[in-house]
PDB file of C-alpha atoms in Angstrom:
ATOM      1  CA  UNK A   1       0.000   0.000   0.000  1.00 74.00           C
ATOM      2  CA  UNK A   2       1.219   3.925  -1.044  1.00 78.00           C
ATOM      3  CA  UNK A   3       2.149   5.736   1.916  1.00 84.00           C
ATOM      4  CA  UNK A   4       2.910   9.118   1.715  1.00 90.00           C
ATOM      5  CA  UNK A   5       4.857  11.625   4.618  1.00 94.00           C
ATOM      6  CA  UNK A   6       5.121  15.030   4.802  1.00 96.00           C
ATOM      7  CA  UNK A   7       7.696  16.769   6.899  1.00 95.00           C
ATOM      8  CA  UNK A   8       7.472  18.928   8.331  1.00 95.00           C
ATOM      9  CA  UNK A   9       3.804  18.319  10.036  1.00 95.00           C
ATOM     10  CA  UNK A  10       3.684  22.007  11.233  1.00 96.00           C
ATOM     11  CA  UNK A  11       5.833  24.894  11.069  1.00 95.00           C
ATOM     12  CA  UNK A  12       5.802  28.771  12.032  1.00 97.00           C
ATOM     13  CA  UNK A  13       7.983  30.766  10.207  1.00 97.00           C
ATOM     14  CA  UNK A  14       8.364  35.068  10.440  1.00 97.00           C
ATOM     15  CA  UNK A  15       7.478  36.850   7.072  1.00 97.00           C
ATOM     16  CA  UNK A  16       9.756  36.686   4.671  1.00 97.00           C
ATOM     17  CA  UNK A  17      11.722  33.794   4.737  1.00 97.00           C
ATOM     18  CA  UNK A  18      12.016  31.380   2.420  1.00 97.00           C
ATOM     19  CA  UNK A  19      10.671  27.170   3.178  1.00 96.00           C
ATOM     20  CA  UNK A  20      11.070  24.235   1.793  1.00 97.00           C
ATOM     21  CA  UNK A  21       8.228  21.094   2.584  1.00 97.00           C
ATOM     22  CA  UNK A  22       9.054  17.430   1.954  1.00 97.00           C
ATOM     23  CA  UNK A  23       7.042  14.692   0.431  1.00 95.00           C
ATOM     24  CA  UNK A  24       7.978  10.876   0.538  1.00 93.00           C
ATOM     25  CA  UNK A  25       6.753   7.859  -0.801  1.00 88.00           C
ATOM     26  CA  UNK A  26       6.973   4.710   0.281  1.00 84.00           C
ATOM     27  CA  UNK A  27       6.567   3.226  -3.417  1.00 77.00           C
ATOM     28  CA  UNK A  28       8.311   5.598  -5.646  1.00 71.00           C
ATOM     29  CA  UNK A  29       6.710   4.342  -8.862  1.00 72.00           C
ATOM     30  CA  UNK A  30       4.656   7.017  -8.833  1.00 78.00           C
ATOM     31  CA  UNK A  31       3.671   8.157 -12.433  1.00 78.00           C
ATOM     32  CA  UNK A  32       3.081  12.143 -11.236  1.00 85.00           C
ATOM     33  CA  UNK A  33       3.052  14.405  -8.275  1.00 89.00           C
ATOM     34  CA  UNK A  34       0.391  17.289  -7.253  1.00 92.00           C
ATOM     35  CA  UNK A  35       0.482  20.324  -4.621  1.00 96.00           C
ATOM     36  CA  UNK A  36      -2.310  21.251  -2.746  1.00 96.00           C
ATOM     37  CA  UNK A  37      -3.283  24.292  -0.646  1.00 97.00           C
ATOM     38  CA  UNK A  38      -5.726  23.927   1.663  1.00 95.00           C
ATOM     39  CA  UNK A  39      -7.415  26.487   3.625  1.00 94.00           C
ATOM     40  CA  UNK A  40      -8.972  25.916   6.982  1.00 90.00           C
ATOM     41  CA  UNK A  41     -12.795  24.302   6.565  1.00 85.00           C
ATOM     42  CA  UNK A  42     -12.469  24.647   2.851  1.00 87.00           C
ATOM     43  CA  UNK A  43     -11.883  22.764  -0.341  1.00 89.00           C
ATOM     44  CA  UNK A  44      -8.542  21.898  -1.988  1.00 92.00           C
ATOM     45  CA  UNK A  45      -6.637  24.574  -4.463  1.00 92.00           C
ATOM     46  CA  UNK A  46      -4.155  22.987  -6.977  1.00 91.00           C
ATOM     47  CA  UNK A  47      -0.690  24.621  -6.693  1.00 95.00           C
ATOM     48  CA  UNK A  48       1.153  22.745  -9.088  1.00 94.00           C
ATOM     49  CA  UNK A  49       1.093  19.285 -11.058  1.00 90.00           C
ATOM     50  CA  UNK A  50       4.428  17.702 -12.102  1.00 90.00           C
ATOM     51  CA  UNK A  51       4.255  15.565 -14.745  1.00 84.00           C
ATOM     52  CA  UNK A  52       6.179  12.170 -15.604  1.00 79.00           C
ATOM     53  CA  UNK A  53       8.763  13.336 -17.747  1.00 83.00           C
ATOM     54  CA  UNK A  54       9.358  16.201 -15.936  1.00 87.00           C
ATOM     55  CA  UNK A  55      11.241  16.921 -12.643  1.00 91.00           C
ATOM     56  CA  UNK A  56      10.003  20.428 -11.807  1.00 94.00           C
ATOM     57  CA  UNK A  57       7.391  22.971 -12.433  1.00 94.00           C
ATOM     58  CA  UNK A  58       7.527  26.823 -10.875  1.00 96.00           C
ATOM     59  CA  UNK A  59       4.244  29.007 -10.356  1.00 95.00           C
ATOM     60  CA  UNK A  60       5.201  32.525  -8.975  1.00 97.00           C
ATOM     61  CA  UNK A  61       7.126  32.104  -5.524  1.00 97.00           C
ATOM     62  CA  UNK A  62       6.536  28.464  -5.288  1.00 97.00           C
ATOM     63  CA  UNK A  63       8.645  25.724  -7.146  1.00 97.00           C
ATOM     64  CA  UNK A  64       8.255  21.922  -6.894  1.00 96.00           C
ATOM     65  CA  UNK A  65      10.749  19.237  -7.611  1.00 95.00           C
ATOM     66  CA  UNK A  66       9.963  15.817  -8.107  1.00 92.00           C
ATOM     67  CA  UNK A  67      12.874  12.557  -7.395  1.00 89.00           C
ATOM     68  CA  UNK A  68      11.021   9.846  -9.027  1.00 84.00           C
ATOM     69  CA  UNK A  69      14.107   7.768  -8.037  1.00 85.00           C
ATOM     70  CA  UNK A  70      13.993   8.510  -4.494  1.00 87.00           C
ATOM     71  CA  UNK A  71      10.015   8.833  -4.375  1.00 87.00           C
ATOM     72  CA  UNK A  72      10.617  12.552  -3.147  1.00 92.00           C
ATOM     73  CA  UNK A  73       9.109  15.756  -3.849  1.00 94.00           C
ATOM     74  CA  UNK A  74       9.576  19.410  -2.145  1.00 96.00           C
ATOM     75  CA  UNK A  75       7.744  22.306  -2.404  1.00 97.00           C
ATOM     76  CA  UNK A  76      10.051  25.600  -2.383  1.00 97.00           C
ATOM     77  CA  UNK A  77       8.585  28.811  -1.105  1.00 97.00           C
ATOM     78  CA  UNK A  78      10.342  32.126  -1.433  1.00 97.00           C
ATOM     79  CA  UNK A  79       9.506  35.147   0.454  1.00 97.00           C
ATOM     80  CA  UNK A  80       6.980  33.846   2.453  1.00 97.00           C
ATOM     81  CA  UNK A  81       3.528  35.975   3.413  1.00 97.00           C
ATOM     82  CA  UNK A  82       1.153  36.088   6.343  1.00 97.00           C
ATOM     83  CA  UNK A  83      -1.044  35.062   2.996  1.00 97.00           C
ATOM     84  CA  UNK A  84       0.689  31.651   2.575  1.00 97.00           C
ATOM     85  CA  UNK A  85      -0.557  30.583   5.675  1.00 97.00           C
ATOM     86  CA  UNK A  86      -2.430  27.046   5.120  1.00 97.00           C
ATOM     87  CA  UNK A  87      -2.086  23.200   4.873  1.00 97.00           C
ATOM     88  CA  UNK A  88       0.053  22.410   2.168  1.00 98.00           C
ATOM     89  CA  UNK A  89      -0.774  18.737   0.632  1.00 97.00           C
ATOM     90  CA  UNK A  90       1.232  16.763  -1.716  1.00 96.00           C
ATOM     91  CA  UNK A  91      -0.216  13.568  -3.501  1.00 94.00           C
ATOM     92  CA  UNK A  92       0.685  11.484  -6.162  1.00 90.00           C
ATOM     93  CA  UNK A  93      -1.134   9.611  -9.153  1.00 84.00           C
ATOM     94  CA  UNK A  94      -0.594   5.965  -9.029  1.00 75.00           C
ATOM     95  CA  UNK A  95      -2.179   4.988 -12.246  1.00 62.00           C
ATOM     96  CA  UNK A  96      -3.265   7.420 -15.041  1.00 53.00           C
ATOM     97  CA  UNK A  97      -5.974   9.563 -14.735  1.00 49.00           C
ATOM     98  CA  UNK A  98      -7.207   7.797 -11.563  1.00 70.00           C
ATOM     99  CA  UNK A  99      -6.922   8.280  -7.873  1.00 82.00           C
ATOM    100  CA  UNK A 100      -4.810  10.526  -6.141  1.00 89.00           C
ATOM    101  CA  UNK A 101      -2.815   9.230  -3.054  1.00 91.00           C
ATOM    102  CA  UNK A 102      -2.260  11.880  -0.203  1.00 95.00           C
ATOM    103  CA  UNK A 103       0.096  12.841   2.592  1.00 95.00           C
ATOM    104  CA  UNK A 104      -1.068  14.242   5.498  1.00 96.00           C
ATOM    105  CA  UNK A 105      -0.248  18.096   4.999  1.00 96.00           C
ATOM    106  CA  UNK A 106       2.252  20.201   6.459  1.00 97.00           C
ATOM    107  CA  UNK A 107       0.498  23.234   8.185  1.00 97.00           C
ATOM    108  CA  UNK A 108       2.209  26.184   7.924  1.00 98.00           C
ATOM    109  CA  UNK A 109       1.719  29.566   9.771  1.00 97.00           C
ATOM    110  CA  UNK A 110       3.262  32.547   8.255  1.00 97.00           C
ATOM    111  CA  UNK A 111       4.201  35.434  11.284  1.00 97.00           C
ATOM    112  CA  UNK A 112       3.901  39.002  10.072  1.00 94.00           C
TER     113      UNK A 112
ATOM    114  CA  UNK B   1     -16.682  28.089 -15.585  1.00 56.00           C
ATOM    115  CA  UNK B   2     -17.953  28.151 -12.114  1.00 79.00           C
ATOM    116  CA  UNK B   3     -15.817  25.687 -10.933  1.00 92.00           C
ATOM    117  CA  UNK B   4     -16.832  22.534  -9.315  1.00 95.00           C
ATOM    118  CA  UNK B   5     -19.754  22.858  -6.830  1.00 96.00           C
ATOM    119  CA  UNK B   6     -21.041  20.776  -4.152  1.00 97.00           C
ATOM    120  CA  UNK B   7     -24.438  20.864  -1.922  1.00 97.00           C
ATOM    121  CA  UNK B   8     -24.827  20.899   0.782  1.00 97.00           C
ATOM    122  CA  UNK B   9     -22.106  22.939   2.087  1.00 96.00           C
ATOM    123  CA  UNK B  10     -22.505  21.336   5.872  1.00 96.00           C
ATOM    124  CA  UNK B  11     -25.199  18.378   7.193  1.00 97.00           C
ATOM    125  CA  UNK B  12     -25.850  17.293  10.611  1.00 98.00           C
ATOM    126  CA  UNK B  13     -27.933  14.472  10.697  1.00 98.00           C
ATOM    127  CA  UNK B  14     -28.635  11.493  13.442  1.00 97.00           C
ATOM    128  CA  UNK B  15     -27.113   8.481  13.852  1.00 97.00           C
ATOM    129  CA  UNK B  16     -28.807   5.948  11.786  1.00 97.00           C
ATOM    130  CA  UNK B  17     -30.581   7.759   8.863  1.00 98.00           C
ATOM    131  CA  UNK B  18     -29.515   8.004   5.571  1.00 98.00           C
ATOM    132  CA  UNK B  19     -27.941  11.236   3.636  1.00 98.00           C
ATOM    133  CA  UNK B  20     -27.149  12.347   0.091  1.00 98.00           C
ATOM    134  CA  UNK B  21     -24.381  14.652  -1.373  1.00 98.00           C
ATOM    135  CA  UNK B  22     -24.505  15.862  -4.511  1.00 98.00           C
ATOM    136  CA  UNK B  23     -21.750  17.119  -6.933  1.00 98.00           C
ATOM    137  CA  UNK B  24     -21.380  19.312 -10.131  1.00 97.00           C
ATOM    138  CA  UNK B  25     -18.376  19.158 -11.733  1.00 96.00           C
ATOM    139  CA  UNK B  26     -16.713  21.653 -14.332  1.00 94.00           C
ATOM    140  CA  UNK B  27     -18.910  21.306 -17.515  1.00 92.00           C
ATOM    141  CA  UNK B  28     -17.315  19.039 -19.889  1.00 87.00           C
ATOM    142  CA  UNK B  29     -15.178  17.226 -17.538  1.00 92.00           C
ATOM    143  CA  UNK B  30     -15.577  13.741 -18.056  1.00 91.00           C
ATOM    144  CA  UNK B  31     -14.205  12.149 -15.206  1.00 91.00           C
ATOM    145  CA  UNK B  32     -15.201  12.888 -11.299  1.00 94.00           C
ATOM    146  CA  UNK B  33     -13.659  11.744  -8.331  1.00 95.00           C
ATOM    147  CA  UNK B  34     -14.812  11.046  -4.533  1.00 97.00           C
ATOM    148  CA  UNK B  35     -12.949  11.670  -1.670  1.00 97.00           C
ATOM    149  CA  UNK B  36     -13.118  11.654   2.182  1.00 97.00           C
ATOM    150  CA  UNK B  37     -11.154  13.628   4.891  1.00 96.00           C
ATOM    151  CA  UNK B  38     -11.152  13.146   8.276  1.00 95.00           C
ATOM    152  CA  UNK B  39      -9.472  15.877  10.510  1.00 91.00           C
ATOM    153  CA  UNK B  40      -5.700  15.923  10.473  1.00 90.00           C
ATOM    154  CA  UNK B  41      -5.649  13.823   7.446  1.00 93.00           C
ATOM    155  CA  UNK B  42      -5.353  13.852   3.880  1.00 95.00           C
ATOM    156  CA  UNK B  43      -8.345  13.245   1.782  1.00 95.00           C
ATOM    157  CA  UNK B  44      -8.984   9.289   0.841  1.00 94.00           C
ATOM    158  CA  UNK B  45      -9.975   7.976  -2.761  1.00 93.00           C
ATOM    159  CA  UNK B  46     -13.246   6.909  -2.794  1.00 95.00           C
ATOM    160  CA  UNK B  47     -14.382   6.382  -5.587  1.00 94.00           C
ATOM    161  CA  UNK B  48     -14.180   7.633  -9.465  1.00 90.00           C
ATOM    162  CA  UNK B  49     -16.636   7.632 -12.455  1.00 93.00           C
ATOM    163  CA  UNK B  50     -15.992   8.336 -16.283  1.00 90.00           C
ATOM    164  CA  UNK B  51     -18.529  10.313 -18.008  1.00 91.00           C
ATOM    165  CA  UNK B  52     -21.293   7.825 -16.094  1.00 92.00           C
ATOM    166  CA  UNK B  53     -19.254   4.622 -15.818  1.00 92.00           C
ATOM    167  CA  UNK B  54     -18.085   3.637 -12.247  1.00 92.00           C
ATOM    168  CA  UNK B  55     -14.616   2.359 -12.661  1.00 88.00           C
ATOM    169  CA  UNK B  56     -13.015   1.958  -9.416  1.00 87.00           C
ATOM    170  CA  UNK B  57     -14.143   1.995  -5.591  1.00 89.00           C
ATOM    171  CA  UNK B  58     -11.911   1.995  -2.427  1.00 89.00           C
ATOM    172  CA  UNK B  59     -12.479  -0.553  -0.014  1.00 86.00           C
ATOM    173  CA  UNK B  60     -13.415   2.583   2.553  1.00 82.00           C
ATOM    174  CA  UNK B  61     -16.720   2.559   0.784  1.00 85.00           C
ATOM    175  CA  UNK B  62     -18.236   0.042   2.502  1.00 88.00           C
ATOM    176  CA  UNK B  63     -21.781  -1.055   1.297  1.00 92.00           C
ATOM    177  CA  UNK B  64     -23.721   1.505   3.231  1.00 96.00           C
ATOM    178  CA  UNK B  65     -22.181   3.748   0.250  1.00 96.00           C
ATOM    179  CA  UNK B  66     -23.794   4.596  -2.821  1.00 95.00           C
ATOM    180  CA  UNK B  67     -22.283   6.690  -5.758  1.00 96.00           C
ATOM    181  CA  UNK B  68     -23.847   7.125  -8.965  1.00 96.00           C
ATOM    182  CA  UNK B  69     -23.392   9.837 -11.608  1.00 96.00           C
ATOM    183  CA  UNK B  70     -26.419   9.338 -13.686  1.00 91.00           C
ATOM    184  CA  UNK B  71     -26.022  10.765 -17.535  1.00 86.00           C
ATOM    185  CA  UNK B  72     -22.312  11.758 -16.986  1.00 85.00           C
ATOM    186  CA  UNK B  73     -22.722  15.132 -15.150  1.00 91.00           C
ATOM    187  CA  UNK B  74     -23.770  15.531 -11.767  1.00 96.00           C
ATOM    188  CA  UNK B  75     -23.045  13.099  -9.185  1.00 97.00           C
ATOM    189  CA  UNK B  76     -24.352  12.329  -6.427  1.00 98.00           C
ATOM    190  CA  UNK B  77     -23.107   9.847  -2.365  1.00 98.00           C
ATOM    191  CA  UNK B  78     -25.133   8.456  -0.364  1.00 97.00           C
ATOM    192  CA  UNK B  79     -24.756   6.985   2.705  1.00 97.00           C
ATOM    193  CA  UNK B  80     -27.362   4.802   4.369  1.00 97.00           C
ATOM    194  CA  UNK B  81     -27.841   4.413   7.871  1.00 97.00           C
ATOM    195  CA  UNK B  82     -24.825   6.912   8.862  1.00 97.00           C
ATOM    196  CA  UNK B  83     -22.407   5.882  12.088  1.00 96.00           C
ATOM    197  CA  UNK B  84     -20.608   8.508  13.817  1.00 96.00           C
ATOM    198  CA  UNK B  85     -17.305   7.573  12.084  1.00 95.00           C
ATOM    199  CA  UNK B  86     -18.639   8.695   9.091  1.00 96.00           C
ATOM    200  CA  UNK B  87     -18.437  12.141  10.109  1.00 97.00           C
ATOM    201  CA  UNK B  88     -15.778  13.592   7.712  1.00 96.00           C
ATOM    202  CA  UNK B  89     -15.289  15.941   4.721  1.00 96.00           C
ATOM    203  CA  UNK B  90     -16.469  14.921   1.988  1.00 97.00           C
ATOM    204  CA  UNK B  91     -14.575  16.195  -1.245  1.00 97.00           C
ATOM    205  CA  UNK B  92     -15.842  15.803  -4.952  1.00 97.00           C
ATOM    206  CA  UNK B  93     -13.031  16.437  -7.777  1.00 95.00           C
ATOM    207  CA  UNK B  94     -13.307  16.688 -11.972  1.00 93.00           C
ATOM    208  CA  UNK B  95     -10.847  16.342 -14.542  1.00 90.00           C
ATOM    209  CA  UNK B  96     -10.645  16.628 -18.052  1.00 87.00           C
ATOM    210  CA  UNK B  97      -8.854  13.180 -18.851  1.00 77.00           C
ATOM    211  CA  UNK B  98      -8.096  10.883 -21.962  1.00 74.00           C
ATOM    212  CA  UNK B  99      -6.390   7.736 -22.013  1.00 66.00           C
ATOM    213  CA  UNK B 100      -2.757   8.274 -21.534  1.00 61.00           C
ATOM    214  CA  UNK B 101      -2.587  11.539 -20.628  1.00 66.00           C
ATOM    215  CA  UNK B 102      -2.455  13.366 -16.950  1.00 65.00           C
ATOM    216  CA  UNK B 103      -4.623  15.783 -16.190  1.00 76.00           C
ATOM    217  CA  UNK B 104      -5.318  18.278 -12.941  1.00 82.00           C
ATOM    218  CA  UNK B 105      -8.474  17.414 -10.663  1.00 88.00           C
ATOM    219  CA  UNK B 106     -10.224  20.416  -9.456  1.00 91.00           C
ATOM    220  CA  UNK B 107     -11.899  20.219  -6.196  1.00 93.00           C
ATOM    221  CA  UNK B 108     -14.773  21.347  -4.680  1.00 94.00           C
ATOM    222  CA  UNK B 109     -15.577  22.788  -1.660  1.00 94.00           C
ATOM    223  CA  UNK B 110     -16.660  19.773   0.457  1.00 96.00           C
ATOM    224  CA  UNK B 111     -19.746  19.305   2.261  1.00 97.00           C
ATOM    225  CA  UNK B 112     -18.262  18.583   6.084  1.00 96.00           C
ATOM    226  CA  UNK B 113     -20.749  16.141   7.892  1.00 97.00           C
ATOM    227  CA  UNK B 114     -21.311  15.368  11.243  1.00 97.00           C
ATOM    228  CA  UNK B 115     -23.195  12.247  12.526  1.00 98.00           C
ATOM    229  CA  UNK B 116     -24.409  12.477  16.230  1.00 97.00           C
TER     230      UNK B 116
END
């Protein structure tokens, strides 16, 4: 069975500084890799989607790279904002097109 | 594009009776995904449809759970005499997918129940 770990599971950080979160798998034959924001009581907001045959992808401040040989993703964020402050969720497509497997989160509180 | 919607929003119900969720995805998306979260955790496959074929369901949905996604749009779960440990988020997603290709699933807002 897929496991997935995030670490950290929480972290506070003051404005402005730059993070990185970690994703593991326990089966690394994952086909693709997806980052989640999720805000508290709410629904789930696509960040970014890394595909197969690539290793990252970069949306504004935030960049994701993707180890398919390690089973390891992190999610870079530079310059953090009070504004960032959410669960961050990373999950990963075992089969094409079909489920997505999830990791806990990492919840992360942004200081201004 | 409104994005994907789901109703309602939050339900309290007893333990015992039955309830019904219903999702709308993102017009033209073809496929549409299930999910449940419990607090602390990441959200759970369910169960996923293509246009109105059923093509895979978790073991978590035990037979107390119903999905059904009748003409390929809307979708709708229910769950039939609810326990307390069915009180979770539960999270509809749509994609635009063919064969061999990857696409992003969208999510909806949830509709967060709570069995007493």
């Amino acid at each position: 069975k897929q496991e997935v770990t995030q670490i950290p599971a929480a972290l506070s950080v003051p404005e402005g500084e730059n993070l990185v979160l970690n994703c593991s798998f326990t089966d690394s034959a994952i086909y693709n890799l997806q980052w989640f924001r999720q805000d508290p009581g709410k629904g789930l907001t696509s960040l970014l989607l890394i595909q197969s045959s690539q290793r990252e992808q970069t949306s504004g401040r935030l960049n994701a790279s993707l180890d398919k040989s390690s089973g390891r993703s992190t999610l870079y964020i530079a310059a953090s904002q009070p504004g960032d402050s959410a669960t961050y969720l990373c999950a990963g497509y075992m089969e094409y097109g079909n489920k997505l497997v999830f990791g806990a989160g990492t919840i992360l509180r942004v200081k201004s | 594009d409104t994005g994907v919607s789901q109703d309602p929003r939050h339900k309290i119900t007893k333990r015992g009776q039955n309830v019904t969720f219903r999702c709308d995805p993102i017009s033209e998306h073809n496929r549409l995904y299930w999910y449940r979260q419990t607090l602390g955790q990441g959200p759970e496959f369910l169960t996923y449809f293509q246009n109105e074929a059923q093509l895979e369901k978790s073991r978590l949905l035990s037979d107390r759970f119903s999905a059904e996604r009748p003409k390929g749009s809307f979708s709708t779960l229910e769950i039939q005499r609810t326990e307390q440990g069915d009180s979770a988020m539960y999270l509809c997603a749509s994609s635009l997918g063919y064969r061999g290709e990857v696409e992003t699933q969208y999510f909806g807002p949830g509709t967060r129940l709570l069995v007493l």
